[in-house]
JSON list of C-alpha atoms and ligand atoms in Angstrom, two decimals:
[
{"chain": "A", "resi": 26, "resn": "MET", "atom": "CA", "xyz": [-24.17, 36.15, -3.01]},
{"chain": "A", "resi": 27, "resn": "LEU", "atom": "CA", "xyz": [-22.84, 38.81, -5.74]},
{"chain": "A", "resi": 28, "resn": "CYS", "atom": "CA", "xyz": [-24.53, 42.06, -5.38]},
{"chain": "A", "resi": 29, "resn": "GLY", "atom": "CA", "xyz": [-22.87, 44.87, -7.96]},
{"chain": "A", "resi": 30, "resn": "TYR", "atom": "CA", "xyz": [-19.73, 46.02, -8.54]},
{"chain": "A", "resi": 31, "resn": "ILE", "atom": "CA", "xyz": [-17.61, 49.27, -7.63]},
{"chain": "A", "resi": 32, "resn": "GLU", "atom": "CA", "xyz": [-14.77, 50.95, -10.12]},
{"chain": "A", "resi": 33, "resn": "ASP", "atom": "CA", "xyz": [-12.18, 51.29, -7.65]},
{"chain": "A", "resi": 34, "resn": "LYS", "atom": "CA", "xyz": [-9.26, 53.55, -9.40]},
{"chain": "A", "resi": 35, "resn": "ASP", "atom": "CA", "xyz": [-6.47, 51.00, -7.98]},
{"chain": "A", "resi": 36, "resn": "PHE", "atom": "CA", "xyz": [-8.20, 47.28, -7.90]},
{"chain": "A", "resi": 37, "resn": "GLY", "atom": "CA", "xyz": [-9.75, 48.14, -11.40]},
{"chain": "A", "resi": 38, "resn": "ARG", "atom": "CA", "xyz": [-13.64, 46.67, -10.98]},
{"chain": "A", "resi": 39, "resn": "VAL", "atom": "CA", "xyz": [-14.36, 44.87, -7.49]},
{"chain": "A", "resi": 40, "resn": "LEU", "atom": "CA", "xyz": [-17.02, 42.63, -7.27]},
{"chain": "A", "resi": 41, "resn": "ILE", "atom": "CA", "xyz": [-19.67, 42.83, -4.30]},
{"chain": "A", "resi": 42, "resn": "TYR", "atom": "CA", "xyz": [-21.04, 40.33, -2.55]},
{"chain": "A", "resi": 43, "resn": "THR", "atom": "CA", "xyz": [-22.98, 39.45, 0.50]},
{"chain": "A", "resi": 44, "resn": "ARG", "atom": "CA", "xyz": [-23.22, 36.72, 3.32]},
{"chain": "A", "resi": 45, "resn": "ARG", "atom": "CA", "xyz": [-25.73, 36.20, 5.93]},
{"chain": "A", "resi": 46, "resn": "GLY", "atom": "CA", "xyz": [-23.77, 35.89, 9.25]},
{"chain": "A", "resi": 47, "resn": "MET", "atom": "CA", "xyz": [-20.39, 38.06, 8.46]},
{"chain": "A", "resi": 48, "resn": "ARG", "atom": "CA", "xyz": [-19.12, 40.16, 10.43]},
{"chain": "A", "resi": 49, "resn": "THR", "atom": "CA", "xyz": [-16.29, 41.88, 8.92]},
{"chain": "A", "resi": 50, "resn": "PHE", "atom": "CA", "xyz": [-15.50, 41.88, 5.47]},
{"chain": "A", "resi": 51, "resn": "ARG", "atom": "CA", "xyz": [-13.15, 39.09, 3.30]},
{"chain": "A", "resi": 52, "resn": "ALA", "atom": "CA", "xyz": [-11.37, 40.17, 0.26]},
{"chain": "A", "resi": 53, "resn": "LYS", "atom": "CA", "xyz": [-9.20, 37.69, -2.54]},
{"chain": "A", "resi": 54, "resn": "TRP", "atom": "CA", "xyz": [-8.37, 38.15, -5.56]},
{"chain": "A", "resi": 55, "resn": "ASN", "atom": "CA", "xyz": [-9.97, 35.02, -8.00]},
{"chain": "A", "resi": 56, "resn": "LYS", "atom": "CA", "xyz": [-8.18, 33.18, -11.22]},
{"chain": "A", "resi": 57, "resn": "TYR", "atom": "CA", "xyz": [-9.25, 35.96, -13.47]},
{"chain": "A", "resi": 58, "resn": "GLY", "atom": "CA", "xyz": [-7.82, 38.83, -11.67]},
{"chain": "A", "resi": 59, "resn": "GLN", "atom": "CA", "xyz": [-10.81, 40.69, -10.53]},
{"chain": "A", "resi": 60, "resn": "LEU", "atom": "CA", "xyz": [-10.78, 41.46, -6.81]},
{"chain": "A", "resi": 61, "resn": "GLU", "atom": "CA", "xyz": [-13.61, 40.11, -4.30]},
{"chain": "A", "resi": 62, "resn": "VAL", "atom": "CA", "xyz": [-14.94, 41.75, -1.30]},
{"chain": "A", "resi": 63, "resn": "THR", "atom": "CA", "xyz": [-17.70, 39.96, 0.87]},
{"chain": "A", "resi": 64, "resn": "LEU", "atom": "CA", "xyz": [-19.61, 41.55, 3.15]},
{"chain": "A", "resi": 65, "resn": "PRO", "atom": "CA", "xyz": [-22.36, 41.43, 5.52]},
{"chain": "A", "resi": 66, "resn": "PRO", "atom": "CA", "xyz": [-25.86, 42.36, 4.09]},
{"chain": "A", "resi": 67, "resn": "GLY", "atom": "CA", "xyz": [-26.79, 45.98, 3.98]},
{"chain": "A", "resi": 68, "resn": "ALA", "atom": "CA", "xyz": [-22.88, 47.61, 3.61]},
{"chain": "A", "resi": 69, "resn": "THR", "atom": "CA", "xyz": [-23.70, 51.05, 2.14]},
{"chain": "A", "resi": 70, "resn": "LYS", "atom": "CA", "xyz": [-21.69, 51.98, -0.81]},
{"chain": "A", "resi": 71, "resn": "ALA", "atom": "CA", "xyz": [-19.40, 54.51, 1.02]},
{"chain": "A", "resi": 72, "resn": "ARG", "atom": "CA", "xyz": [-18.68, 51.70, 4.20]},
{"chain": "A", "resi": 73, "resn": "ILE", "atom": "CA", "xyz": [-17.47, 49.43, 1.03]},
{"chain": "A", "resi": 74, "resn": "VAL", "atom": "CA", "xyz": [-14.85, 52.25, -0.24]},
{"chain": "A", "resi": 75, "resn": "HIS", "atom": "CA", "xyz": [-14.23, 52.85, 3.28]},
{"chain": "A", "resi": 76, "resn": "THR", "atom": "CA", "xyz": [-13.71, 49.77, 3.97]},
{"chain": "A", "resi": 77, "resn": "LEU", "atom": "CA", "xyz": [-11.25, 49.16, 0.50]},
{"chain": "A", "resi": 78, "resn": "ASN", "atom": "CA", "xyz": [-9.44, 52.28, 1.81]},
{"chain": "A", "resi": 79, "resn": "MET", "atom": "CA", "xyz": [-8.49, 51.07, 5.32]},
{"chain": "A", "resi": 80, "resn": "HIS", "atom": "CA", "xyz": [-7.00, 47.99, 4.07]},
{"chain": "A", "resi": 81, "resn": "HIS", "atom": "CA", "xyz": [-5.55, 49.40, 0.34]},
{"chain": "A", "resi": 82, "resn": "ASP", "atom": "CA", "xyz": [-2.32, 47.77, 1.62]},
{"chain": "A", "resi": 83, "resn": "GLU", "atom": "CA", "xyz": [-3.22, 44.76, 2.42]},
{"chain": "A", "resi": 84, "resn": "ILE", "atom": "CA", "xyz": [-5.35, 43.83, -0.64]},
{"chain": "A", "resi": 85, "resn": "LYS", "atom": "CA", "xyz": [-2.38, 45.39, -2.67]},
{"chain": "A", "resi": 86, "resn": "ALA", "atom": "CA", "xyz": [-0.20, 43.20, -1.25]},
{"chain": "A", "resi": 87, "resn": "LEU", "atom": "CA", "xyz": [-1.72, 40.13, -1.89]},
{"chain": "A", "resi": 88, "resn": "ARG", "atom": "CA", "xyz": [-2.01, 40.73, -5.41]},
{"chain": "A", "resi": 89, "resn": "GLU", "atom": "CA", "xyz": [1.24, 41.23, -5.25]},
{"chain": "A", "resi": 90, "resn": "LYS", "atom": "CA", "xyz": [2.15, 37.87, -3.73]},
{"chain": "A", "resi": 91, "resn": "ILE", "atom": "CA", "xyz": [0.28, 36.36, -6.20]},
{"chain": "A", "resi": 92, "resn": "ASP", "atom": "CA", "xyz": [2.03, 38.30, -9.10]},
{"chain": "A", "resi": 93, "resn": "SER", "atom": "CA", "xyz": [5.50, 37.40, -8.09]},
{"chain": "A", "resi": 94, "resn": "ALA", "atom": "CA", "xyz": [4.90, 33.51, -7.13]},
{"chain": "A", "resi": 95, "resn": "PRO", "atom": "CA", "xyz": [6.02, 30.98, -9.53]},
{"chain": "A", "resi": 96, "resn": "ALA", "atom": "CA", "xyz": [4.72, 30.17, -12.99]},
{"chain": "A", "resi": 97, "resn": "ARG", "atom": "CA", "xyz": [3.31, 27.09, -12.89]},
{"chain": "A", "resi": 98, "resn": "PHE", "atom": "CA", "xyz": [3.93, 25.61, -16.40]},
{"chain": "A", "resi": 99, "resn": "HIS", "atom": "CA", "xyz": [6.83, 26.01, -18.37]},
{"chain": "A", "resi": 100, "resn": "GLU", "atom": "CA", "xyz": [7.62, 24.49, -22.14]},
{"chain": "A", "resi": 101, "resn": "GLY", "atom": "CA", "xyz": [9.27, 20.94, -21.92]},
{"chain": "A", "resi": 102, "resn": "GLN", "atom": "CA", "xyz": [7.40, 20.52, -18.20]},
{"chain": "A", "resi": 103, "resn": "VAL", "atom": "CA", "xyz": [6.58, 16.71, -17.56]},
{"chain": "A", "resi": 104, "resn": "ILE", "atom": "CA", "xyz": [3.96, 15.99, -15.36]},
{"chain": "A", "resi": 105, "resn": "PRO", "atom": "CA", "xyz": [3.15, 12.78, -14.23]},
{"chain": "A", "resi": 106, "resn": "CYS", "atom": "CA", "xyz": [0.31, 10.49, -14.89]},
{"chain": "A", "resi": 107, "resn": "LEU", "atom": "CA", "xyz": [-0.82, 6.59, -14.69]},
{"chain": "A", "resi": 108, "resn": "ARG", "atom": "CA", "xyz": [0.82, 4.61, -16.48]},
{"chain": "A", "resi": 109, "resn": "HIS", "atom": "CA", "xyz": [2.15, 7.70, -18.58]},
{"chain": "A", "resi": 110, "resn": "HIS", "atom": "CA", "xyz": [3.02, 11.68, -18.03]},
{"chain": "A", "resi": 111, "resn": "LEU", "atom": "CA", "xyz": [2.32, 14.72, -19.79]},
{"chain": "A", "resi": 112, "resn": "GLU", "atom": "CA", "xyz": [4.40, 17.14, -21.48]},
{"chain": "A", "resi": 113, "resn": "ILE", "atom": "CA", "xyz": [3.40, 21.10, -21.64]},
{"chain": "A", "resi": 114, "resn": "ARG", "atom": "CA", "xyz": [4.91, 21.48, -25.34]},
{"chain": "A", "resi": 115, "resn": "ARG", "atom": "CA", "xyz": [4.49, 24.83, -27.84]},
{"chain": "A", "resi": 116, "resn": "LYS", "atom": "CA", "xyz": [2.63, 23.99, -31.20]},
{"chain": "A", "resi": 117, "resn": "ALA", "atom": "CA", "xyz": [5.44, 23.36, -33.93]},
{"chain": "A", "resi": 118, "resn": "LYS", "atom": "CA", "xyz": [3.03, 25.21, -36.75]},
{"chain": "A", "resi": 119, "resn": "ASP", "atom": "CA", "xyz": [1.84, 28.80, -35.24]},
{"chain": "A", "resi": 120, "resn": "SER", "atom": "CA", "xyz": [-2.14, 28.89, -34.84]},
{"chain": "A", "resi": 121, "resn": "GLN", "atom": "CA", "xyz": [-4.33, 30.99, -31.80]},
{"chain": "A", "resi": 122, "resn": "PHE", "atom": "CA", "xyz": [-5.86, 26.92, -30.94]},
{"chain": "A", "resi": 123, "resn": "TYR", "atom": "CA", "xyz": [-4.15, 25.72, -28.16]},
{"chain": "A", "resi": 124, "resn": "ASP", "atom": "CA", "xyz": [-3.95, 21.21, -28.58]},
{"chain": "A", "resi": 125, "resn": "PHE", "atom": "CA", "xyz": [-3.88, 18.24, -26.63]},
{"chain": "A", "resi": 126, "resn": "GLY", "atom": "CA", "xyz": [-4.46, 14.58, -25.96]},
{"chain": "A", "resi": 127, "resn": "PHE", "atom": "CA", "xyz": [-1.54, 11.57, -26.90]},
{"chain": "A", "resi": 128, "resn": "ASP", "atom": "CA", "xyz": [1.09, 11.26, -29.37]},
{"chain": "A", "resi": 129, "resn": "PRO", "atom": "CA", "xyz": [1.58, 8.29, -29.84]},
{"chain": "A", "resi": 130, "resn": "ASP", "atom": "CA", "xyz": [5.24, 7.88, -30.85]},
{"chain": "A", "resi": 131, "resn": "ALA", "atom": "CA", "xyz": [6.50, 9.79, -28.05]},
{"chain": "A", "resi": 132, "resn": "GLU", "atom": "CA", "xyz": [3.90, 8.11, -25.83]},
{"chain": "A", "resi": 133, "resn": "CYS", "atom": "CA", "xyz": [2.36, 10.51, -23.89]},
{"chain": "A", "resi": 134, "resn": "PHE", "atom": "CA", "xyz": [-0.45, 12.41, -23.01]},
{"chain": "A", "resi": 135, "resn": "PHE", "atom": "CA", "xyz": [0.60, 16.48, -24.04]},
{"chain": "A", "resi": 136, "resn": "VAL", "atom": "CA", "xyz": [-0.92, 20.17, -23.84]},
{"chain": "A", "resi": 137, "resn": "ALA", "atom": "CA", "xyz": [0.31, 22.55, -26.67]},
{"chain": "A", "resi": 138, "resn": "VAL", "atom": "CA", "xyz": [0.54, 25.86, -26.64]},
{"chain": "A", "resi": 139, "resn": "PRO", "atom": "CA", "xyz": [0.28, 28.24, -28.97]},
{"chain": "A", "resi": 140, "resn": "LEU", "atom": "CA", "xyz": [3.11, 30.28, -30.39]},
{"chain": "A", "resi": 141, "resn": "GLN", "atom": "CA", "xyz": [2.87, 33.94, -29.77]},
{"chain": "A", "resi": 142, "resn": "CYS", "atom": "CA", "xyz": [1.77, 32.36, -25.75]},
{"chain": "A", "resi": 143, "resn": "ASP", "atom": "CA", "xyz": [3.35, 33.71, -22.62]},
{"chain": "A", "resi": 144, "resn": "ILE", "atom": "CA", "xyz": [3.09, 30.10, -20.86]},
{"chain": "A", "resi": 145, "resn": "ALA", "atom": "CA", "xyz": [4.00, 32.29, -17.59]},
{"chain": "A", "resi": 146, "resn": "SER", "atom": "CA", "xyz": [0.35, 34.04, -18.08]},
{"chain": "A", "resi": 147, "resn": "SER", "atom": "CA", "xyz": [-2.51, 33.65, -15.91]},
{"chain": "A", "resi": 148, "resn": "VAL", "atom": "CA", "xyz": [-4.40, 33.09, -19.11]},
{"chain": "A", "resi": 149, "resn": "ALA", "atom": "CA", "xyz": [-2.14, 30.84, -20.41]},
{"chain": "A", "resi": 150, "resn": "GLU", "atom": "CA", "xyz": [-2.24, 28.78, -16.92]},
{"chain": "A", "resi": 151, "resn": "ARG", "atom": "CA", "xyz": [-6.14, 28.18, -16.90]},
{"chain": "A", "resi": 152, "resn": "THR", "atom": "CA", "xyz": [-6.33, 27.92, -20.93]},
{"chain": "A", "resi": 153, "resn": "ILE", "atom": "CA", "xyz": [-3.71, 24.41, -20.01]},
{"chain": "A", "resi": 154, "resn": "ILE", "atom": "CA", "xyz": [-5.29, 23.44, -17.04]},
{"chain": "A", "resi": 155, "resn": "SER", "atom": "CA", "xyz": [-8.40, 23.34, -19.07]},
{"chain": "A", "resi": 156, "resn": "CYS", "atom": "CA", "xyz": [-6.62, 20.99, -21.33]},
{"chain": "A", "resi": 157, "resn": "MET", "atom": "CA", "xyz": [-5.53, 18.73, -18.61]},
{"chain": "A", "resi": 158, "resn": "LYS", "atom": "CA", "xyz": [-9.25, 18.23, -17.24]},
{"chain": "A", "resi": 159, "resn": "ALA", "atom": "CA", "xyz": [-10.16, 17.11, -21.24]},
{"chain": "A", "resi": 160, "resn": "VAL", "atom": "CA", "xyz": [-7.23, 14.96, -21.86]},
{"chain": "A", "resi": 161, "resn": "ALA", "atom": "CA", "xyz": [-8.45, 13.51, -18.10]},
{"chain": "A", "resi": 162, "resn": "GLN", "atom": "CA", "xyz": [-12.32, 13.15, -19.05]},
{"chain": "A", "resi": 163, "resn": "ARG", "atom": "CA", "xyz": [-10.95, 12.02, -22.68]},
{"chain": "A", "resi": 164, "resn": "PHE", "atom": "CA", "xyz": [-8.67, 9.22, -21.80]},
{"chain": "A", "resi": 165, "resn": "ALA", "atom": "CA", "xyz": [-8.71, 8.28, -17.64]},
{"chain": "A", "resi": 166, "resn": "HIS", "atom": "CA", "xyz": [-11.53, 5.53, -18.65]},
{"chain": "A", "resi": 167, "resn": "THR", "atom": "CA", "xyz": [-9.11, 3.56, -20.46]},
{"chain": "A", "resi": 168, "resn": "TYR", "atom": "CA", "xyz": [-6.83, 3.49, -17.83]},
{"chain": "A", "resi": 169, "resn": "ILE", "atom": "CA", "xyz": [-8.06, 4.56, -14.29]},
{"chain": "A", "resi": 170, "resn": "ILE", "atom": "CA", "xyz": [-11.45, 1.44, -14.76]},
{"chain": "A", "resi": 171, "resn": "PRO", "atom": "CA", "xyz": [-9.07, -1.13, -15.90]},
{"chain": "A", "resi": 172, "resn": "LEU", "atom": "CA", "xyz": [-7.25, -0.45, -12.68]},
{"chain": "A", "resi": 173, "resn": "ALA", "atom": "CA", "xyz": [-10.35, -0.01, -10.30]},
{"chain": "A", "resi": 174, "resn": "GLU", "atom": "CA", "xyz": [-11.70, -3.90, -11.59]},
{"chain": "A", "resi": 175, "resn": "GLN", "atom": "CA", "xyz": [-8.37, -4.89, -10.81]},
{"chain": "A", "resi": 176, "resn": "VAL", "atom": "CA", "xyz": [-8.62, -3.35, -7.12]},
{"chain": "A", "resi": 177, "resn": "ALA", "atom": "CA", "xyz": [-12.00, -4.65, -6.81]},
{"chain": "A", "resi": 178, "resn": "GLN", "atom": "CA", "xyz": [-10.71, -8.20, -7.71]},
{"chain": "A", "resi": 179, "resn": "GLU", "atom": "CA", "xyz": [-7.99, -8.81, -6.03]},
{"chain": "A", "resi": 180, "resn": "LYS", "atom": "CA", "xyz": [-9.87, -7.57, -2.78]},
{"chain": "A", "resi": 181, "resn": "GLY", "atom": "CA", "xyz": [-13.09, -9.66, -3.34]},
{"chain": "A", "resi": 182, "resn": "CYS", "atom": "CA", "xyz": [-15.41, -6.94, -3.75]},
{"chain": "A", "resi": 183, "resn": "THR", "atom": "CA", "xyz": [-18.42, -7.19, -5.94]},
{"chain": "A", "resi": 184, "resn": "VAL", "atom": "CA", "xyz": [-19.38, -3.78, -7.87]},
{"chain": "A", "resi": 185, "resn": "ARG", "atom": "CA", "xyz": [-22.02, -3.56, -10.00]},
{"chain": "A", "resi": 186, "resn": "GLY", "atom": "CA", "xyz": [-19.92, -1.02, -12.56]},
{"chain": "A", "resi": 187, "resn": "PHE", "atom": "CA", "xyz": [-17.35, 1.43, -12.82]},
{"chain": "A", "resi": 188, "resn": "GLU", "atom": "CA", "xyz": [-17.59, 5.11, -14.25]},
{"chain": "A", "resi": 189, "resn": "ILE", "atom": "CA", "xyz": [-15.57, 8.46, -14.89]},
{"chain": "A", "resi": 190, "resn": "GLY", "atom": "CA", "xyz": [-17.52, 11.22, -13.44]},
{"chain": "A", "resi": 191, "resn": "ARG", "atom": "CA", "xyz": [-17.57, 14.16, -14.17]},
{"chain": "A", "resi": 192, "resn": "GLY", "atom": "CA", "xyz": [-17.17, 16.00, -11.12]},
{"chain": "A", "resi": 193, "resn": "LEU", "atom": "CA", "xyz": [-13.63, 16.87, -10.86]},
{"chain": "A", "resi": 194, "resn": "LYS", "atom": "CA", "xyz": [-13.62, 17.78, -7.09]},
{"chain": "A", "resi": 195, "resn": "LYS", "atom": "CA", "xyz": [-15.24, 14.91, -6.17]},
{"chain": "A", "resi": 196, "resn": "LEU", "atom": "CA", "xyz": [-12.39, 11.75, -6.14]},
{"chain": "A", "resi": 197, "resn": "GLY", "atom": "CA", "xyz": [-15.18, 8.97, -6.09]},
{"chain": "A", "resi": 198, "resn": "HIS", "atom": "CA", "xyz": [-18.51, 8.30, -5.67]},
{"chain": "A", "resi": 199, "resn": "CYS", "atom": "CA", "xyz": [-20.40, 4.41, -4.74]},
{"chain": "A", "resi": 200, "resn": "THR", "atom": "CA", "xyz": [-24.35, 4.60, -4.87]},
{"chain": "A", "resi": 201, "resn": "ARG", "atom": "CA", "xyz": [-26.62, 2.34, -2.95]},
{"chain": "A", "resi": 202, "resn": "GLU", "atom": "CA", "xyz": [-26.96, 0.56, -6.53]},
{"chain": "A", "resi": 203, "resn": "ARG", "atom": "CA", "xyz": [-23.06, -0.03, -5.96]},
{"chain": "A", "resi": 204, "resn": "VAL", "atom": "CA", "xyz": [-22.18, 1.81, -9.31]},
{"chain": "A", "resi": 205, "resn": "ILE", "atom": "CA", "xyz": [-18.56, 3.66, -8.34]},
{"chain": "A", "resi": 206, "resn": "SER", "atom": "CA", "xyz": [-18.00, 6.55, -9.66]},
{"chain": "A", "resi": 207, "resn": "LEU", "atom": "CA", "xyz": [-14.53, 8.18, -10.22]},
{"chain": "A", "resi": 208, "resn": "SER", "atom": "CA", "xyz": [-12.59, 11.12, -10.90]},
{"chain": "A", "resi": 209, "resn": "GLY", "atom": "CA", "xyz": [-10.85, 11.57, -13.94]},
{"chain": "A", "resi": 210, "resn": "ASN", "atom": "CA", "xyz": [-8.48, 14.07, -12.65]},
{"chain": "A", "resi": 211, "resn": "LEU", "atom": "CA", "xyz": [-7.60, 10.93, -10.99]},
{"chain": "A", "resi": 212, "resn": "LEU", "atom": "CA", "xyz": [-4.83, 10.38, -14.33]},
{"chain": "A", "resi": 213, "resn": "TYR", "atom": "CA", "xyz": [-2.80, 12.67, -13.13]},
{"chain": "A", "resi": 214, "resn": "TYR", "atom": "CA", "xyz": [-2.18, 10.96, -9.02]},
{"chain": "A", "resi": 215, "resn": "PRO", "atom": "CA", "xyz": [-0.10, 8.26, -8.22]},
{"chain": "A", "resi": 216, "resn": "GLU", "atom": "CA", "xyz": [-1.10, 4.72, -8.73]},
{"chain": "A", "resi": 217, "resn": "GLU", "atom": "CA", "xyz": [-0.88, 4.47, -5.10]},
{"chain": "A", "resi": 218, "resn": "LEU", "atom": "CA", "xyz": [-3.79, 6.91, -4.04]},
{"chain": "A", "resi": 219, "resn": "VAL", "atom": "CA", "xyz": [-5.62, 6.24, -7.08]},
{"chain": "A", "resi": 220, "resn": "ARG", "atom": "CA", "xyz": [-5.76, 2.34, -5.47]},
{"chain": "A", "resi": 221, "resn": "TYR", "atom": "CA", "xyz": [-6.70, 3.97, -1.84]},
{"chain": "A", "resi": 222, "resn": "VAL", "atom": "CA", "xyz": [-9.70, 6.17, -3.60]},
{"chain": "A", "resi": 223, "resn": "ILE", "atom": "CA", "xyz": [-10.85, 3.03, -4.78]},
{"chain": "A", "resi": 224, "resn": "CYS", "atom": "CA", "xyz": [-10.38, 1.33, -1.70]},
{"chain": "A", "resi": 225, "resn": "HIS", "atom": "CA", "xyz": [-12.28, 3.91, 0.30]},
{"chain": "A", "resi": 226, "resn": "GLU", "atom": "CA", "xyz": [-14.89, 3.74, -2.92]},
{"chain": "A", "resi": 227, "resn": "LEU", "atom": "CA", "xyz": [-15.35, 0.41, -1.92]},
{"chain": "A", "resi": 228, "resn": "ALA", "atom": "CA", "xyz": [-15.79, -0.03, 1.45]},
{"chain": "A", "resi": 229, "resn": "HIS", "atom": "CA", "xyz": [-18.84, 2.50, 0.87]},
{"chain": "A", "resi": 230, "resn": "LEU", "atom": "CA", "xyz": [-20.38, -0.83, -0.54]},
{"chain": "A", "resi": 231, "resn": "ARG", "atom": "CA", "xyz": [-20.50, -2.12, 3.03]},
{"chain": "A", "resi": 232, "resn": "GLU", "atom": "CA", "xyz": [-20.92, 1.00, 4.98]},
{"chain": "A", "resi": 233, "resn": "MET", "atom": "CA", "xyz": [-22.26, 4.02, 3.02]},
{"chain": "A", "resi": 234, "resn": "ASN", "atom": "CA", "xyz": [-21.27, 6.28, 5.73]},
{"chain": "A", "resi": 235, "resn": "HIS", "atom": "CA", "xyz": [-17.59, 7.60, 7.97]},
{"chain": "A", "resi": 236, "resn": "SER", "atom": "CA", "xyz": [-18.41, 5.67, 10.52]},
{"chain": "A", "resi": 237, "resn": "ALA", "atom": "CA", "xyz": [-15.97, 3.67, 12.60]},
{"chain": "A", "resi": 238, "resn": "ALA", "atom": "CA", "xyz": [-17.17, 0.77, 10.89]},
{"chain": "A", "resi": 239, "resn": "PHE", "atom": "CA", "xyz": [-16.39, 2.29, 7.89]},
{"chain": "A", "resi": 240, "resn": "HIS", "atom": "CA", "xyz": [-12.95, 3.25, 8.66]},
{"chain": "A", "resi": 241, "resn": "SER", "atom": "CA", "xyz": [-12.23, -0.38, 10.01]},
{"chain": "A", "resi": 242, "resn": "GLU", "atom": "CA", "xyz": [-13.75, -1.67, 6.17]},
{"chain": "A", "resi": 243, "resn": "CYS", "atom": "CA", "xyz": [-11.36, 0.52, 4.74]},
{"chain": "A", "resi": 244, "resn": "ASN", "atom": "CA", "xyz": [-8.42, 0.17, 6.83]},
{"chain": "A", "resi": 245, "resn": "ARG", "atom": "CA", "xyz": [-8.04, -3.57, 5.98]},
{"chain": "A", "resi": 246, "resn": "LEU", "atom": "CA", "xyz": [-8.66, -2.89, 2.17]},
{"chain": "A", "resi": 247, "resn": "CYS", "atom": "CA", "xyz": [-5.77, -0.39, 2.52]},
{"chain": "A", "resi": 248, "resn": "ASP", "atom": "CA", "xyz": [-3.58, -3.46, 4.29]},
{"chain": "A", "resi": 249, "resn": "GLY", "atom": "CA", "xyz": [-4.06, -0.79, 6.92]},
{"chain": "A", "resi": 250, "resn": "ARG", "atom": "CA", "xyz": [-2.50, 2.10, 5.46]},
{"chain": "A", "resi": 251, "resn": "GLU", "atom": "CA", "xyz": [-5.80, 4.13, 5.77]},
{"chain": "A", "resi": 252, "resn": "ALA", "atom": "CA", "xyz": [-4.72, 7.19, 7.67]},
{"chain": "A", "resi": 253, "resn": "GLU", "atom": "CA", "xyz": [-1.10, 7.12, 6.00]},
{"chain": "A", "resi": 254, "resn": "LEU", "atom": "CA", "xyz": [-2.61, 7.19, 2.80]},
{"chain": "A", "resi": 255, "resn": "GLU", "atom": "CA", "xyz": [-4.87, 9.91, 3.24]},
{"chain": "A", "resi": 256, "resn": "GLN", "atom": "CA", "xyz": [-2.46, 12.16, 4.59]},
{"chain": "A", "resi": 257, "resn": "LYS", "atom": "CA", "xyz": [-0.60, 11.72, 1.23]},
{"chain": "A", "resi": 258, "resn": "LEU", "atom": "CA", "xyz": [-3.77, 11.77, -1.03]},
{"chain": "A", "resi": 259, "resn": "ARG", "atom": "CA", "xyz": [-4.25, 15.46, 0.54]},
{"chain": "A", "resi": 260, "resn": "ALA", "atom": "CA", "xyz": [-0.83, 16.08, 0.40]},
{"chain": "A", "resi": 261, "resn": "PHE", "atom": "CA", "xyz": [-0.77, 15.30, -3.18]},
{"chain": "A", "resi": 262, "resn": "ALA", "atom": "CA", "xyz": [-4.13, 17.23, -3.71]},
{"chain": "A", "resi": 263, "resn": "LYS", "atom": "CA", "xyz": [-2.53, 20.66, -2.55]},
{"chain": "A", "resi": 264, "resn": "GLN", "atom": "CA", "xyz": [-0.23, 20.99, -4.85]},
{"chain": "A", "resi": 265, "resn": "LEU", "atom": "CA", "xyz": [-1.62, 19.94, -8.28]},
{"chain": "A", "resi": 266, "resn": "PRO", "atom": "CA", "xyz": [-2.05, 22.44, -10.28]},
{"chain": "A", "resi": 267, "resn": "LEU", "atom": "CA", "xyz": [-6.20, 20.78, -11.10]},
{"chain": "B", "resi": 303, "resn": "ZN", "atom": "ZN1", "xyz": [-16.80, 8.30, 1.58]}
]
């Protein structure tokens, strides 16, 4: 729970959170470049300041590590997508707005960054990620639904329907009404892993849990590759900027 903030001469505005059951404290830099500190409830301001001073060097080192990390995006970068790819471009004309969509001439998705923007900055990084999510929401339907229908047919599964969910973290969900919802972000996953996510959800048509019976069904649908594909999926999701 956010319970306020303090101003620190080195770290700027520090957001203070409390969490029940917390014994010590935790500090992290959020994606907006602000320091967040989580403490047990009831910590006094003096105690917070003291804690920050005690861990000043570690917190600073954490910031330096983030700042020295290589930029995620650069001009001309090509990000693979299902069937196509996405290109990070500069806008042709000067404008302060980002642009995104599908370029029929180049046959690729694109995110176009304003001329004066530093692509390596954290603001640009966040905006590019938002544009990528918007591309996924707009186009996932065209590419993922037909693939899902094809996989269901191949595996002999009857589904009431597939839909693209708004959720971006959760890759798939199967309802009791036999409707399978798939994340638009799957647009950025290799086909093999999209097929795996679809098989996982198809297995839920039989078993609405993650029991041994579920895994045996999922493994059958994945031609005995469930464990291998799950590992690949985790590794892939970790390095995806979304
Ligand atoms: Zn599941």
